[in-house]
Structure formats: structure tokens, C-alpha cells
PDB file of C-alpha atoms and ligand atoms in Angstrom:
ATOM      1  CA  MET A 168      46.608 -58.745  24.870  1.00 67.00           C
ATOM      2  CA  ALA A 169      44.088 -56.365  26.216  1.00 54.00           C
ATOM      3  CA  LYS A 170      46.454 -53.523  25.574  1.00 58.00           C
ATOM      4  CA  LYS A 171      43.556 -51.331  24.925  1.00 60.00           C
ATOM      5  CA  SER A 172      42.236 -51.540  28.446  1.00 49.00           C
ATOM      6  CA  ASN A 173      45.785 -50.740  29.566  1.00 44.00           C
ATOM      7  CA  GLN A 174      45.361 -52.727  32.752  1.00 52.00           C
ATOM      8  CA  THR A 175      46.474 -56.127  33.540  1.00 56.00           C
ATOM      9  CA  ASN A 176      46.515 -58.857  30.707  1.00 91.00           C
ATOM     10  CA  GLN A 177      42.974 -59.867  30.836  1.00 96.00           C
ATOM     11  CA  LEU A 178      40.226 -60.554  28.320  1.00 98.00           C
ATOM     12  CA  LEU A 179      36.963 -60.157  30.275  1.00 98.00           C
ATOM     13  CA  ARG A 180      35.144 -58.344  27.590  1.00 98.00           C
ATOM     14  CA  ILE A 181      35.349 -58.057  23.735  1.00 98.00           C
ATOM     15  CA  SER A 182      35.697 -54.322  24.135  1.00 97.00           C
ATOM     16  CA  ASP A 183      39.143 -54.982  26.109  1.00 97.00           C
ATOM     17  CA  LEU A 184      40.522 -55.393  22.360  1.00 97.00           C
ATOM     18  CA  SER A 185      40.733 -52.982  19.577  1.00 97.00           C
ATOM     19  CA  ALA A 186      39.677 -53.915  16.002  1.00 97.00           C
ATOM     20  CA  LYS A 187      43.475 -54.115  15.118  1.00 97.00           C
ATOM     21  CA  GLU A 188      44.175 -56.537  17.955  1.00 96.00           C
ATOM     22  CA  LEU A 189      41.032 -58.533  17.216  1.00 97.00           C
ATOM     23  CA  LYS A 190      42.133 -58.997  13.580  1.00 98.00           C
ATOM     24  CA  SER A 191      45.675 -59.883  14.490  1.00 97.00           C
ATOM     25  CA  LEU A 192      44.543 -62.498  16.971  1.00 97.00           C
ATOM     26  CA  LEU A 193      42.052 -63.990  14.549  1.00 98.00           C
ATOM     27  CA  ASP A 194      44.834 -64.044  11.847  1.00 98.00           C
ATOM     28  CA  LYS A 195      47.100 -65.965  14.115  1.00 98.00           C
ATOM     29  CA  ALA A 196      44.301 -68.346  15.097  1.00 98.00           C
ATOM     30  CA  TYR A 197      43.398 -68.907  11.413  1.00 98.00           C
ATOM     31  CA  ARG A 198      47.027 -69.725  10.464  1.00 98.00           C
ATOM     32  CA  SER A 199      47.266 -72.135  13.285  1.00 98.00           C
ATOM     33  CA  PHE A 200      44.050 -73.783  12.246  1.00 97.00           C
ATOM     34  CA  LYS A 201      45.053 -74.085   8.631  1.00 97.00           C
ATOM     35  CA  ALA A 202      48.272 -75.722   9.526  1.00 97.00           C
ATOM     36  CA  LYS A 203      46.479 -77.773  12.225  1.00 96.00           C
ATOM     37  CA  LYS A 204      49.435 -76.836  14.394  1.00 96.00           C
ATOM     38  CA  ILE A 205      49.793 -75.558  17.961  1.00 96.00           C
ATOM     39  CA  VAL A 206      53.558 -74.693  18.728  1.00 94.00           C
ATOM     40  CA  ARG A 207      54.589 -75.797  22.179  1.00 93.00           C
ATOM     41  CA  ARG A 208      56.147 -72.933  24.187  1.00 92.00           C
ATOM     42  CA  ARG A 209      59.861 -73.155  25.159  1.00 91.00           C
ATOM     43  CA  GLY A 210      61.122 -73.398  28.621  1.00 90.00           C
ATOM     44  CA  ALA A 211      59.492 -74.918  31.712  1.00 91.00           C
ATOM     45  CA  PRO A 212      55.708 -75.613  31.708  1.00 95.00           C
ATOM     46  CA  LEU A 213      53.714 -72.583  32.982  1.00 96.00           C
ATOM     47  CA  PRO A 214      50.707 -73.533  35.068  1.00 98.00           C
ATOM     48  CA  VAL A 215      47.345 -72.160  34.198  1.00 98.00           C
ATOM     49  CA  GLY A 216      44.274 -72.284  36.495  1.00 98.00           C
ATOM     50  CA  LEU A 217      41.078 -73.440  35.044  1.00 98.00           C
ATOM     51  CA  VAL A 218      38.522 -72.119  37.406  1.00 98.00           C
ATOM     52  CA  PHE A 219      35.054 -73.343  36.318  1.00 97.00           C
ATOM     53  CA  ALA A 220      32.381 -72.452  38.883  1.00 96.00           C
ATOM     54  CA  GLU A 221      29.623 -73.205  36.161  1.00 94.00           C
ATOM     55  CA  SER A 222      29.216 -76.397  34.113  1.00 94.00           C
ATOM     56  CA  SER A 223      30.894 -76.720  30.849  1.00 97.00           C
ATOM     57  CA  THR A 224      32.048 -79.174  28.198  1.00 97.00           C
ATOM     58  CA  ARG A 225      33.393 -77.340  25.174  1.00 98.00           C
ATOM     59  CA  THR A 226      35.037 -74.490  26.837  1.00 98.00           C
ATOM     60  CA  ARG A 227      36.680 -76.373  29.604  1.00 98.00           C
ATOM     61  CA  VAL A 228      37.948 -79.161  27.491  1.00 98.00           C
ATOM     62  CA  SER A 229      39.089 -76.921  24.681  1.00 98.00           C
ATOM     63  CA  PHE A 230      41.033 -74.586  27.031  1.00 98.00           C
ATOM     64  CA  GLU A 231      42.581 -77.736  28.810  1.00 98.00           C
ATOM     65  CA  ARG A 232      43.618 -79.221  25.486  1.00 98.00           C
ATOM     66  CA  ALA A 233      44.900 -75.988  24.216  1.00 98.00           C
ATOM     67  CA  ALA A 234      47.063 -75.489  27.386  1.00 98.00           C
ATOM     68  CA  ARG A 235      48.407 -79.069  27.100  1.00 98.00           C
ATOM     69  CA  SER A 236      49.203 -78.647  23.456  1.00 98.00           C
ATOM     70  CA  LEU A 237      51.135 -75.473  24.305  1.00 98.00           C
ATOM     71  CA  GLY A 238      53.094 -77.417  26.953  1.00 97.00           C
ATOM     72  CA  MET A 239      51.436 -75.723  29.826  1.00 97.00           C
ATOM     73  CA  GLU A 240      50.375 -77.252  33.230  1.00 98.00           C
ATOM     74  CA  PRO A 241      46.594 -76.843  33.599  1.00 98.00           C
ATOM     75  CA  TYR A 242      45.080 -77.018  37.113  1.00 98.00           C
ATOM     76  CA  LEU A 243      41.326 -77.690  37.074  1.00 97.00           C
ATOM     77  CA  LEU A 244      39.136 -76.364  39.770  1.00 96.00           C
ATOM     78  CA  GLU A 245      35.384 -77.059  39.602  1.00 93.00           C
ATOM     79  CA  SER A 246      32.663 -75.740  41.853  1.00 88.00           C
ATOM     80  CA  SER A 247      31.628 -79.212  42.917  1.00 88.00           C
ATOM     81  CA  SER A 248      35.050 -80.299  44.140  1.00 89.00           C
ATOM     82  CA  SER A 249      36.855 -77.149  45.262  1.00 93.00           C
ATOM     83  CA  SER A 250      36.271 -74.650  48.094  1.00 93.00           C
ATOM     84  CA  LEU A 251      34.111 -72.613  45.647  1.00 92.00           C
ATOM     85  CA  ALA A 252      31.413 -74.977  46.976  1.00 91.00           C
ATOM     86  CA  LYS A 253      31.879 -73.703  50.385  1.00 93.00           C
ATOM     87  CA  GLY A 254      31.287 -70.117  49.375  1.00 92.00           C
ATOM     88  CA  GLU A 255      34.863 -68.961  48.621  1.00 95.00           C
ATOM     89  CA  ASP A 256      34.780 -66.088  46.242  1.00 95.00           C
ATOM     90  CA  LEU A 257      36.697 -65.856  43.090  1.00 97.00           C
ATOM     91  CA  THR A 258      39.132 -63.284  44.342  1.00 98.00           C
ATOM     92  CA  ASP A 259      40.148 -65.364  47.196  1.00 98.00           C
ATOM     93  CA  THR A 260      40.426 -68.481  44.996  1.00 97.00           C
ATOM     94  CA  VAL A 261      42.566 -66.691  42.566  1.00 98.00           C
ATOM     95  CA  LEU A 262      44.830 -65.091  45.257  1.00 98.00           C
ATOM     96  CA  ASN A 263      45.418 -68.481  46.906  1.00 98.00           C
ATOM     97  CA  LEU A 264      46.251 -70.117  43.572  1.00 98.00           C
ATOM     98  CA  LYS A 265      48.563 -67.205  42.871  1.00 98.00           C
ATOM     99  CA  ALA A 266      50.313 -67.828  46.169  1.00 98.00           C
ATOM    100  CA  LEU A 267      50.923 -71.414  44.847  1.00 98.00           C
ATOM    101  CA  GLY A 268      52.661 -69.888  41.835  1.00 97.00           C
ATOM    102  CA  ILE A 269      49.753 -69.909  39.321  1.00 98.00           C
ATOM    103  CA  GLU A 270      49.525 -66.478  37.759  1.00 97.00           C
ATOM    104  CA  ASN A 271      47.249 -67.176  34.642  1.00 97.00           C
ATOM    105  CA  PHE A 272      43.668 -68.105  34.697  1.00 98.00           C
ATOM    106  CA  VAL A 273      40.582 -69.094  32.611  1.00 98.00           C
ATOM    107  CA  VAL A 274      37.403 -68.417  34.629  1.00 98.00           C
ATOM    108  CA  ARG A 275      33.770 -69.430  34.186  1.00 98.00           C
ATOM    109  CA  THR A 276      31.441 -67.963  36.722  1.00 97.00           C
ATOM    110  CA  ALA A 277      27.722 -67.207  37.247  1.00 96.00           C
ATOM    111  CA  SER A 278      28.740 -63.954  38.887  1.00 97.00           C
ATOM    112  CA  THR A 279      29.708 -61.179  36.586  1.00 98.00           C
ATOM    113  CA  GLU A 280      30.476 -59.013  39.714  1.00 98.00           C
ATOM    114  CA  GLN A 281      33.068 -61.519  40.970  1.00 98.00           C
ATOM    115  CA  LEU A 282      34.559 -61.863  37.401  1.00 98.00           C
ATOM    116  CA  LEU A 283      34.873 -58.055  36.959  1.00 98.00           C
ATOM    117  CA  ALA A 284      36.560 -57.916  40.531  1.00 98.00           C
ATOM    118  CA  LEU A 285      39.427 -59.729  39.175  1.00 98.00           C
ATOM    119  CA  ARG A 286      40.614 -56.503  37.192  1.00 97.00           C
ATOM    120  CA  LYS A 287      42.036 -55.365  40.408  1.00 96.00           C
ATOM    121  CA  LEU A 288      44.511 -58.271  40.616  1.00 97.00           C
ATOM    122  CA  SER A 289      47.740 -58.408  38.856  1.00 95.00           C
ATOM    123  CA  VAL A 290      47.074 -61.837  37.099  1.00 97.00           C
ATOM    124  CA  GLY A 291      46.170 -62.884  33.577  1.00 97.00           C
ATOM    125  CA  VAL A 292      42.568 -63.733  33.057  1.00 98.00           C
ATOM    126  CA  LEU A 293      40.509 -65.056  30.053  1.00 98.00           C
ATOM    127  CA  ASN A 294      36.854 -65.042  30.561  1.00 98.00           C
ATOM    128  CA  GLY A 295      35.287 -68.498  29.830  1.00 98.00           C
ATOM    129  CA  GLY A 296      31.742 -67.194  30.207  1.00 98.00           C
ATOM    130  CA  ASP A 297      30.233 -65.081  32.948  1.00 98.00           C
ATOM    131  CA  GLY A 298      26.541 -65.480  33.849  1.00 95.00           C
ATOM    132  CA  VAL A 299      24.451 -63.391  31.374  1.00 93.00           C
ATOM    133  CA  GLY A 300      27.458 -61.054  30.800  1.00 97.00           C
ATOM    134  CA  GLU A 301      29.940 -62.024  28.019  1.00 98.00           C
ATOM    135  CA  HIS A 302      31.572 -65.056  26.441  1.00 98.00           C
ATOM    136  CA  PRO A 303      34.397 -63.616  24.485  1.00 98.00           C
ATOM    137  CA  SER A 304      36.209 -66.726  23.518  1.00 98.00           C
ATOM    138  CA  GLN A 305      33.115 -68.271  22.219  1.00 98.00           C
ATOM    139  CA  ALA A 306      32.190 -65.183  19.922  1.00 98.00           C
ATOM    140  CA  LEU A 307      35.825 -65.080  18.764  1.00 98.00           C
ATOM    141  CA  LEU A 308      35.945 -68.869  17.844  1.00 98.00           C
ATOM    142  CA  ASP A 309      32.611 -68.360  15.913  1.00 98.00           C
ATOM    143  CA  LEU A 310      34.310 -65.532  14.057  1.00 98.00           C
ATOM    144  CA  LEU A 311      37.209 -67.847  13.429  1.00 98.00           C
ATOM    145  CA  CYS A 312      34.874 -70.305  11.981  1.00 98.00           C
ATOM    146  CA  LEU A 313      33.343 -67.611   9.636  1.00 98.00           C
ATOM    147  CA  LEU A 314      36.779 -66.464   8.702  1.00 98.00           C
ATOM    148  CA  LYS A 315      37.595 -70.132   7.779  1.00 98.00           C
ATOM    149  CA  HIS A 316      34.292 -70.150   5.851  1.00 97.00           C
ATOM    150  CA  CYS A 317      35.493 -66.963   3.934  1.00 98.00           C
ATOM    151  CA  LYS A 318      38.799 -68.623   3.160  1.00 97.00           C
ATOM    152  CA  GLY A 319      40.743 -66.230   5.487  1.00 98.00           C
ATOM    153  CA  SER A 320      39.368 -63.080   3.631  1.00 98.00           C
ATOM    154  CA  TRP A 321      38.414 -60.147   5.853  1.00 98.00           C
ATOM    155  CA  LYS A 322      36.775 -58.513   2.866  1.00 98.00           C
ATOM    156  CA  ARG A 323      34.471 -61.416   2.302  1.00 98.00           C
ATOM    157  CA  LEU A 324      33.923 -61.684   5.964  1.00 98.00           C
ATOM    158  CA  LEU A 325      32.867 -58.018   6.363  1.00 98.00           C
ATOM    159  CA  ALA A 326      30.481 -58.601   3.394  1.00 98.00           C
ATOM    160  CA  LEU A 327      28.817 -61.580   5.036  1.00 98.00           C
ATOM    161  CA  LYS A 328      25.500 -61.161   7.029  1.00 98.00           C
ATOM    162  CA  LEU A 329      25.086 -63.310  10.110  1.00 98.00           C
ATOM    163  CA  THR A 330      21.582 -63.704  11.728  1.00 98.00           C
ATOM    164  CA  ILE A 331      21.405 -64.880  15.253  1.00 98.00           C
ATOM    165  CA  VAL A 332      18.057 -66.317  16.554  1.00 98.00           C
ATOM    166  CA  GLY A 333      17.214 -67.224  20.138  1.00 96.00           C
ATOM    167  CA  ASN A 334      17.051 -66.383  23.730  1.00 94.00           C
ATOM    168  CA  LEU A 335      18.922 -63.195  23.529  1.00 96.00           C
ATOM    169  CA  SER A 336      18.147 -61.708  26.975  1.00 93.00           C
ATOM    170  CA  HIS A 337      19.956 -64.456  28.643  1.00 86.00           C
ATOM    171  CA  SER A 338      22.727 -64.854  26.102  1.00 95.00           C
ATOM    172  CA  ARG A 339      26.311 -63.898  27.074  1.00 97.00           C
ATOM    173  CA  VAL A 340      27.260 -65.146  23.485  1.00 98.00           C
ATOM    174  CA  ALA A 341      24.912 -62.571  21.914  1.00 97.00           C
ATOM    175  CA  ASN A 342      26.398 -59.727  24.098  1.00 97.00           C
ATOM    176  CA  SER A 343      29.890 -60.561  22.914  1.00 98.00           C
ATOM    177  CA  TRP A 344      28.686 -60.712  19.393  1.00 98.00           C
ATOM    178  CA  ILE A 345      27.059 -57.208  19.634  1.00 98.00           C
ATOM    179  CA  ALA A 346      30.447 -55.893  20.891  1.00 98.00           C
ATOM    180  CA  LEU A 347      32.357 -57.790  17.937  1.00 98.00           C
ATOM    181  CA  ALA A 348      30.004 -56.309  15.413  1.00 98.00           C
ATOM    182  CA  GLN A 349      30.449 -52.889  16.854  1.00 97.00           C
ATOM    183  CA  THR A 350      34.176 -53.058  16.943  1.00 98.00           C
ATOM    184  CA  LEU A 351      34.676 -54.550  13.407  1.00 98.00           C
ATOM    185  CA  GLY A 352      31.698 -53.232  11.632  1.00 97.00           C
ATOM    186  CA  LEU A 353      30.247 -56.700  10.967  1.00 98.00           C
ATOM    187  CA  GLN A 354      26.753 -57.288   9.513  1.00 97.00           C
ATOM    188  CA  LEU A 355      24.816 -58.697  12.247  1.00 98.00           C
ATOM    189  CA  CYS A 356      21.027 -59.279  12.888  1.00 98.00           C
ATOM    190  CA  LEU A 357      19.492 -60.527  16.168  1.00 98.00           C
ATOM    191  CA  VAL A 358      16.130 -62.124  16.232  1.00 98.00           C
ATOM    192  CA  SER A 359      13.982 -62.964  19.336  1.00 97.00           C
ATOM    193  CA  PRO A 360      10.494 -62.612  20.619  1.00 96.00           C
ATOM    194  CA  LYS A 361      10.120 -59.281  22.418  1.00 95.00           C
ATOM    195  CA  GLY A 362      10.214 -60.984  25.846  1.00 93.00           C
ATOM    196  CA  TRP A 363      13.765 -62.186  25.057  1.00 94.00           C
ATOM    197  CA  ALA A 364      15.230 -58.998  23.417  1.00 96.00           C
ATOM    198  CA  PRO A 365      18.737 -58.275  24.230  1.00 94.00           C
ATOM    199  CA  ALA A 366      19.116 -56.519  27.697  1.00 88.00           C
ATOM    200  CA  GLN A 367      20.947 -53.595  25.968  1.00 89.00           C
ATOM    201  CA  LYS A 368      19.383 -51.450  23.426  1.00 90.00           C
ATOM    202  CA  THR A 369      20.843 -52.375  20.017  1.00 93.00           C
ATOM    203  CA  PRO A 370      20.109 -51.418  16.415  1.00 93.00           C
ATOM    204  CA  TYR A 371      20.781 -55.148  15.354  1.00 95.00           C
ATOM    205  CA  TRP A 372      17.648 -56.515  17.139  1.00 97.00           C
ATOM    206  CA  THR A 373      14.168 -57.454  15.412  1.00 97.00           C
ATOM    207  CA  ASP A 374      11.344 -59.694  16.591  1.00 97.00           C
ATOM    208  CA  ASP A 375      10.437 -60.412  13.004  1.00 97.00           C
ATOM    209  CA  LEU A 376      12.072 -63.633  11.862  1.00 97.00           C
ATOM    210  CA  LYS A 377      11.179 -63.298   8.179  1.00 97.00           C
ATOM    211  CA  LYS A 378      12.750 -59.851   8.193  1.00 97.00           C
ATOM    212  CA  GLY A 379      15.890 -61.027  10.174  1.00 98.00           C
ATOM    213  CA  LEU A 380      16.545 -63.945   7.800  1.00 98.00           C
ATOM    214  CA  ALA A 381      16.213 -61.804   4.645  1.00 97.00           C
ATOM    215  CA  GLY A 382      19.643 -61.616   2.998  1.00 96.00           C
ATOM    216  CA  ALA A 383      21.259 -63.725   5.758  1.00 98.00           C
ATOM    217  CA  ASP A 384      24.273 -65.773   4.575  1.00 98.00           C
ATOM    218  CA  VAL A 385      24.643 -67.713   7.743  1.00 98.00           C
ATOM    219  CA  VAL A 386      22.115 -68.500  10.499  1.00 98.00           C
ATOM    220  CA  MET A 387      23.242 -69.129  14.144  1.00 98.00           C
ATOM    221  CA  ALA A 388      20.697 -70.395  16.756  1.00 98.00           C
ATOM    222  CA  LEU A 389      21.189 -69.810  20.456  1.00 97.00           C
ATOM    223  CA  ARG A 390      20.173 -72.220  23.207  1.00 95.00           C
ATOM    224  CA  VAL A 391      16.898 -71.638  25.125  1.00 92.00           C
ATOM    225  CA  GLN A 392      18.498 -71.307  28.581  1.00 79.00           C
ATOM    226  CA  ASN A 393      15.983 -73.330  30.731  1.00 74.00           C
ATOM    227  CA  GLU A 394      18.097 -72.660  33.873  1.00 62.00           C
ATOM    228  CA  ARG A 395      17.844 -68.995  33.542  1.00 59.00           C
ATOM    229  CA  LEU A 396      14.182 -68.657  32.294  1.00 62.00           C
ATOM    230  CA  SER A 397      12.917 -68.249  36.000  1.00 60.00           C
ATOM    231  CA  GLU A 398      14.982 -65.055  36.424  1.00 56.00           C
ATOM    232  CA  GLY A 399      12.148 -62.611  35.683  1.00 55.00           C
ATOM    233  CA  GLY A 400       8.830 -63.180  33.698  1.00 60.00           C
ATOM    234  CA  SER A 401       9.711 -62.722  29.976  1.00 74.00           C
ATOM    235  CA  GLY A 402       6.165 -63.650  28.944  1.00 80.00           C
ATOM    236  CA  VAL A 403       7.703 -65.961  26.266  1.00 89.00           C
ATOM    237  CA  ASN A 404       5.688 -69.247  26.063  1.00 90.00           C
ATOM    238  CA  LEU A 405       8.050 -72.103  25.171  1.00 91.00           C
ATOM    239  CA  GLU A 406       5.499 -73.852  22.855  1.00 92.00           C
ATOM    240  CA  ASP A 407       4.964 -70.413  21.034  1.00 94.00           C
ATOM    241  CA  TYR A 408       8.621 -69.982  20.661  1.00 94.00           C
ATOM    242  CA  ILE A 409       9.067 -73.398  19.070  1.00 96.00           C
ATOM    243  CA  LYS A 410       6.212 -72.643  16.658  1.00 97.00           C
ATOM    244  CA  ARG A 411       7.339 -69.191  15.596  1.00 97.00           C
ATOM    245  CA  TYR A 412      11.146 -69.263  15.955  1.00 97.00           C
ATOM    246  CA  GLN A 413      12.499 -72.661  15.821  1.00 98.00           C
ATOM    247  CA  VAL A 414      15.210 -73.024  13.054  1.00 98.00           C
ATOM    248  CA  ASP A 415      14.341 -75.806  10.621  1.00 98.00           C
ATOM    249  CA  GLN A 416      15.469 -76.929   7.170  1.00 98.00           C
ATOM    250  CA  ARG A 417      12.745 -74.722   5.372  1.00 97.00           C
ATOM    251  CA  LEU A 418      13.941 -71.626   7.160  1.00 98.00           C
ATOM    252  CA  LEU A 419      17.553 -72.352   6.507  1.00 98.00           C
ATOM    253  CA  ALA A 420      17.064 -73.045   2.787  1.00 97.00           C
ATOM    254  CA  GLY A 421      20.577 -74.468   2.453  1.00 98.00           C
ATOM    255  CA  ARG A 422      22.541 -71.800   4.414  1.00 98.00           C
ATOM    256  CA  PRO A 423      25.132 -72.699   6.774  1.00 98.00           C
ATOM    257  CA  LEU A 424      24.035 -73.311  10.318  1.00 98.00           C
ATOM    258  CA  MET A 425      25.893 -72.453  13.514  1.00 98.00           C
ATOM    259  CA  HIS A 426      25.145 -73.044  17.195  1.00 98.00           C
ATOM    260  CA  PRO A 427      27.705 -72.453  20.223  1.00 98.00           C
ATOM    261  CA  GLY A 428      26.224 -75.418  22.110  1.00 97.00           C
ATOM    262  CA  PRO A 429      24.974 -77.165  24.046  1.00 97.00           C
ATOM    263  CA  ILE A 430      21.793 -77.724  21.724  1.00 97.00           C
ATOM    264  CA  ASN A 431      18.261 -78.395  22.810  1.00 96.00           C
ATOM    265  CA  TRP A 432      17.135 -80.510  19.857  1.00 98.00           C
ATOM    266  CA  GLY A 433      13.462 -79.981  19.142  1.00 97.00           C
ATOM    267  CA  VAL A 434      13.516 -76.516  20.798  1.00 96.00           C
ATOM    268  CA  GLU A 435      15.714 -73.879  19.064  1.00 97.00           C
ATOM    269  CA  LEU A 436      16.799 -76.406  16.420  1.00 98.00           C
ATOM    270  CA  ALA A 437      14.407 -78.976  14.633  1.00 98.00           C
ATOM    271  CA  GLU A 438      15.352 -82.571  15.351  1.00 98.00           C
ATOM    272  CA  THR A 439      15.614 -82.870  11.447  1.00 97.00           C
ATOM    273  CA  LEU A 440      18.739 -80.682  11.595  1.00 98.00           C
ATOM    274  CA  ARG A 441      20.866 -83.290  13.303  1.00 98.00           C
ATOM    275  CA  ASP A 442      22.330 -84.481  10.029  1.00 97.00           C
ATOM    276  CA  TYR A 443      22.156 -81.033   8.202  1.00 98.00           C
ATOM    277  CA  GLU A 444      24.825 -80.997   5.499  1.00 98.00           C
ATOM    278  CA  ASN A 445      25.612 -77.332   5.722  1.00 98.00           C
ATOM    279  CA  SER A 446      26.105 -77.387   9.635  1.00 98.00           C
ATOM    280  CA  LEU A 447      29.191 -75.754  10.864  1.00 98.00           C
ATOM    281  CA  ILE A 448      28.442 -76.614  14.438  1.00 98.00           C
ATOM    282  CA  LEU A 449      31.288 -79.114  14.907  1.00 98.00           C
ATOM    283  CA  ASP A 450      33.591 -76.842  12.916  1.00 98.00           C
ATOM    284  CA  GLN A 451      32.926 -74.205  15.577  1.00 98.00           C
ATOM    285  CA  VAL A 452      34.172 -76.530  18.253  1.00 98.00           C
ATOM    286  CA  ARG A 453      37.244 -77.421  16.158  1.00 98.00           C
ATOM    287  CA  CYS A 454      37.974 -73.797  15.839  1.00 98.00           C
ATOM    288  CA  GLY A 455      37.676 -73.415  19.619  1.00 98.00           C
ATOM    289  CA  LEU A 456      41.016 -75.294  20.213  1.00 98.00           C
ATOM    290  CA  TYR A 457      42.950 -73.183  17.929  1.00 98.00           C
ATOM    291  CA  LEU A 458      41.432 -69.878  18.930  1.00 98.00           C
ATOM    292  CA  ARG A 459      41.824 -70.630  22.753  1.00 98.00           C
ATOM    293  CA  ALA A 460      45.499 -71.810  22.174  1.00 98.00           C
ATOM    294  CA  THR A 461      46.108 -68.598  20.530  1.00 98.00           C
ATOM    295  CA  LEU A 462      44.515 -66.609  23.269  1.00 98.00           C
ATOM    296  CA  LEU A 463      46.626 -68.525  25.887  1.00 98.00           C
ATOM    297  CA  ASN A 464      49.648 -67.963  23.939  1.00 96.00           C
ATOM    298  CA  GLU A 465      49.036 -64.230  23.547  1.00 96.00           C
ATOM    299  CA  LEU A 466      48.249 -63.767  27.189  1.00 96.00           C
ATOM    300  CA  ILE A 467      51.506 -65.445  28.283  1.00 94.00           C
ATOM    301  CA  ALA A 468      53.488 -63.651  25.668  1.00 92.00           C
ATOM    302  CA  SER A 469      52.208 -60.366  26.627  1.00 89.00           C
ATOM    303  CA  ARG A 470      52.683 -60.953  30.340  1.00 87.00           C
ATOM    304  CA  GLN A 471      56.237 -62.101  29.885  1.00 87.00           C
ATOM    305  CA  LYS A 472      56.949 -58.888  27.792  1.00 84.00           C
ATOM    306  CA  GLN A 473      55.792 -56.733  30.637  1.00 82.00           C
ATOM    307  CA  SER A 474      57.770 -58.514  33.426  1.00 76.00           C
TER     308      SER A 474
HETATM  309  N1   CP B 578      29.446 -72.970  24.130  1.00 53.54           N
HETATM  310  C1   CP B 578      29.900 -73.219  25.424  1.00 53.54           C
HETATM  311  O1   CP B 578      30.311 -72.371  26.181  1.00 53.54           O
HETATM  312  O2   CP B 578      29.705 -74.541  25.691  1.00 53.54           O
HETATM  313  P1   CP B 578      30.139 -75.207  27.250  1.00 53.54           P
HETATM  314  O3   CP B 578      29.148 -74.576  28.074  1.00 53.54           O
HETATM  315  O4   CP B 578      29.933 -76.591  27.034  1.00 53.54           O
HETATM  316  O5   CP B 578      31.470 -74.726  27.613  1.00 53.54           O
END
């Protein structure tokens, strides 16, 4: 894993992986998903630290389930019940756990700076989402869900157009998707009001929903991140957003719907979509288990090869 970065075995950014490594990883996860099988690792259970300094449901539980299915020993640290609550930084937390024999980690943090500081340490790290930085495992599980939708065919996947609508300026998922599209040459369109445009300049972005949805095969909505809206005046009014950008049945016109969760029903998605028949949302969650098991497995295998 992360051979491209030629550093420690860490996946902090999608750009840590080459196109070849990404495809190989996804093919392995797809085979595991299809067989509904996660093969337990041989030997004594390896510990893995799940350091979650921000709240999470899907990412935490799927990494924990994946680790247990592989026969690993997960140690969960949450900000509310660990010394992170007393202000201990991530580097110190990880170094202390390493002294206790834990050398591989999944980390979620609000601080991109603290996450990237882990590059200096000789430990395995998978990014479980950093502030408004990136969320590589989410974008990869989304891609696995699309690969499954395309019956495992990269040719079909590369011909498919995905349109993502939402609060892009605060979205770590969108940032990972931009990097994925660049690396693999995927057809991506990003739609938001001007005030929520992606922080980085990207040719994929438009504020015109009609234009963005034209020719889209799959639509993904992103959460309006109420907890981050106070970080700088975007000028976006929530009621206006709902009127102009909320995804509903009419806009979807039967197309598959994705959302990384958690969902604000009645905000980015119309309430009427709760029972939408072409929803892939829970399929994304199912894919998360197999994708994250593959990530953990690759991380351990690659570190063992090095030592
Ligand atoms: N999509 C996602 O990261 O969900 P959680 O915050 O619940 O982990």
C-alpha cells in the first residue's frame, strides 16, 4: 500500500496510490464483496488502533467489523473517553499506543495538520476522514459500489458519469472524489451554489444543477454540514439551497442515488426518497465492510513484507 508515496505504509490521501494500485485494490475488494468473504489472517491476532477524535457511525463500525473479521484485535479510542479529550495530540497518542505494541491505525480527526504529521512516524495509518481534508476510504467504497453496479467492468465504470451535488466546500468526500477522478480518468461532475464551490479550483465544478445532471448516470448527494457552516460566510441560505438544489424524485428520474451518510432528510435529499427504489445508499455501507477489510489486509501485508 502507498508504494507511490514511498514513505511508510499510509493512506492519508487518494494521491498516495497510483491508478494501478487503486484498480488492484478495488478488484480485490470486489472479489471479496462478490464472494461475501473476508479471509481471516493467519497467526496471532494483530492489534489495530481505531482512533476516532470525531464522531462516526459507518466508518468506525465498518473498520471495527472488518478488523474482527480478519482476526485482528481492534482497540477503540474515542475523543470523549480518551486523553484526546485532555488535549493530547495525535502524534503523542499514536506514539504511546505504539509503545504498547500497536503499530497500525485508523484515524479520524478534525485536524488535517495533526493527521499529516503522522507521516513522520513509522506506523501504518489509514485515514478515516480528516476535517475538510479527505476521506479516502469513503470515496473508495463509493467506487466499489459503482464497480459492483457495473458488474466488475472497468470499461463500463469509466464510461459512467457521476454527478455529486451538495456542500462541496466542506466536503472531504468531494476532495477524495476529485483526486480519484484525476487519477483514474473518471467522468465526474460536481454541483453546488457558488458559495459552496470546492476549495480547490477544479474543471469538474458547476453551479448549474440542470447542466450538471444532464447525461448523469448516477447521482450522489452530500450532506449539508451544519457543524461546519459557521466556518466563514458562504452566503448560502439554507432555504434557497433546498429550493434550488435539493435532490428529489423528479430530478433523479429513475437514476441510481448515492449518499455517503449521515443524511439530513428534507435538506439535501427530499423526504420522499426514503423508500426510493433505485437507492444505492445502503449498498455503499455494505461495500464499506469489504473495502475496509481489503485496505487493512493490504496495509498489514505490505508492512510485513517490509520488515
Ligand atoms: N460517511 C461517513 O463517514 O459516515 P460516518 O461519519 O458515520 O463514519
